[in-house]
Amino acid sequence: MEYITRKSLLYKSGLGFYCINHVQGCHHGCRYPCYAYSMARAHGQVKAYADWCLPKLVANAAELLSKELDRLKTRPDYVRLCLTTDPFMYGYEEVIEMSLRLIGLINSHGIPCSILTKGLLPLELADRDRFHTDNILGISLISINEEFRKSWEPNAAPYPERIAALRALHDHGCRTLVHMEPYPTPNLVRQDLTEILRAVDFVDHIYFSGWNYNPRVKEFSGYKEFYRDQADLVWRFCREHAIQCDM
Ligand code: SF4
């Protein structure tokens, strides 16, 4: 894979949390569209979708992060991985190894991480000697229909593998999260939300939200009522299964 260097890594995002993005681009190539891709194109970092799908690893990420962590005056509650790429990019071993190294580094400063991926969360994350027990380990999951995934998240991990990796970490006592956003309307895919929820009924936390930035959602008449009903369903399911729920 290709490499770049950066002058800084750890930053406080406009959303108020600390974050690192140690890769430019993302092979998953989501077509929702991917907000990070739109921003990278607007800022001239990538020219086209094909460039975006060829990730470039920040070669000096660990050195930068180590210095930045040492210089922190106040300790953040969490550091988020990632806002503009995927830390466990499916099939990219170097990205995965670097992410584990950086999480270990952050955790060694007493700071837990909140991690979200459409790849596979490695079982090493359950290693209590190496990683913080308060790390939040999350997957993005808006369907369990593989045809949908191939259309909209073409290079991300297949859903059964993604869920199995999360379940293995749950079985090892880790805190787990499912991020259900952007949830599709029925004109994009016909599916039963209860089936998806049942597939992840072991998790500690579910976040649910609609698909706010694709005009095709509004082509579904009654999309507002649809989202209201689905949100009610998620809320009830979480209550019945003692899962923390956010929307
Ligand atoms: S996984 Fe995230 S960063 Fe990667 S293409 Fe999809 S939405 Fe963009």
PDB file of N, CA and C and ligand atoms in Angstrom, residues 26 28-30 32 34 52 84-86 118, ligand 1:
ATOM      1  N   CYS A  26     -10.280   5.185   2.028  1.00  0.00           N
ATOM      2  CA  CYS A  26     -10.867   3.988   2.636  1.00  0.00           C
ATOM      3  C   CYS A  26     -11.297   3.022   1.534  1.00  0.00           C
ATOM      4  N   HIS A  28     -13.207   0.557   1.677  1.00  0.00           N
ATOM      5  CA  HIS A  28     -14.591   0.070   1.735  1.00  0.00           C
ATOM      6  C   HIS A  28     -15.466   0.723   0.664  1.00  0.00           C
ATOM      7  N   GLY A  29     -15.142   1.954   0.330  1.00  0.00           N
ATOM      8  CA  GLY A  29     -15.803   2.600  -0.816  1.00  0.00           C
ATOM      9  C   GLY A  29     -17.315   2.707  -0.719  1.00  0.00           C
ATOM     10  N   CYS A  30     -17.818   3.090   0.438  1.00  0.00           N
ATOM     11  CA  CYS A  30     -19.283   3.178   0.611  1.00  0.00           C
ATOM     12  C   CYS A  30     -19.879   4.232  -0.326  1.00  0.00           C
ATOM     13  N   TYR A  32     -22.999   5.771   0.078  1.00  0.00           N
ATOM     14  CA  TYR A  32     -24.236   6.386   0.646  1.00  0.00           C
ATOM     15  C   TYR A  32     -24.596   7.766   0.108  1.00  0.00           C
ATOM     16  N   CYS A  34     -20.179   8.470   0.997  1.00  0.00           N
ATOM     17  CA  CYS A  34     -19.312   8.594   2.162  1.00  0.00           C
ATOM     18  C   CYS A  34     -18.993  10.074   2.376  1.00  0.00           C
ATOM     19  N   TRP A  52      -9.883   7.485  -3.700  1.00  0.00           N
ATOM     20  CA  TRP A  52     -10.335   7.321  -2.314  1.00  0.00           C
ATOM     21  C   TRP A  52     -10.230   5.856  -1.875  1.00  0.00           C
ATOM     22  N   THR A  84     -12.695   9.831   9.569  1.00  0.00           N
ATOM     23  CA  THR A  84     -12.600   9.974   8.105  1.00  0.00           C
ATOM     24  C   THR A  84     -11.960   8.766   7.422  1.00  0.00           C
ATOM     25  N   THR A  85     -11.905   7.644   8.111  1.00  0.00           N
ATOM     26  CA  THR A  85     -11.437   6.407   7.475  1.00  0.00           C
ATOM     27  C   THR A  85     -11.943   5.259   8.337  1.00  0.00           C
ATOM     28  N   ASP A  86     -11.528   4.028   8.022  1.00  0.00           N
ATOM     29  CA  ASP A  86     -11.962   2.889   8.831  1.00  0.00           C
ATOM     30  C   ASP A  86     -10.735   2.222   9.446  1.00  0.00           C
ATOM     31  N   LYS A 118     -16.458  -1.057   9.689  1.00  0.00           N
ATOM     32  CA  LYS A 118     -17.230  -1.934   8.801  1.00  0.00           C
ATOM     33  C   LYS A 118     -16.342  -3.103   8.374  1.00  0.00           C
TER      34      LYS A 118
HETATM   35  S1  SF4 B   1     -16.237   2.701   5.918  1.00  0.00           S
HETATM   36 FE1  SF4 B   1     -16.629   4.818   6.515  1.00  0.00          FE
HETATM   37  S2  SF4 B   1     -14.849   5.987   5.776  1.00  0.00           S
HETATM   38 FE2  SF4 B   1     -14.847   4.011   4.716  1.00  0.00          FE
HETATM   39  S3  SF4 B   1     -15.908   4.453   2.777  1.00  0.00           S
HETATM   40 FE3  SF4 B   1     -17.421   3.648   4.259  1.00  0.00          FE
HETATM   41  S4  SF4 B   1     -18.348   5.457   5.202  1.00  0.00           S
HETATM   42 FE4  SF4 B   1     -16.416   6.122   4.178  1.00  0.00          FE
END
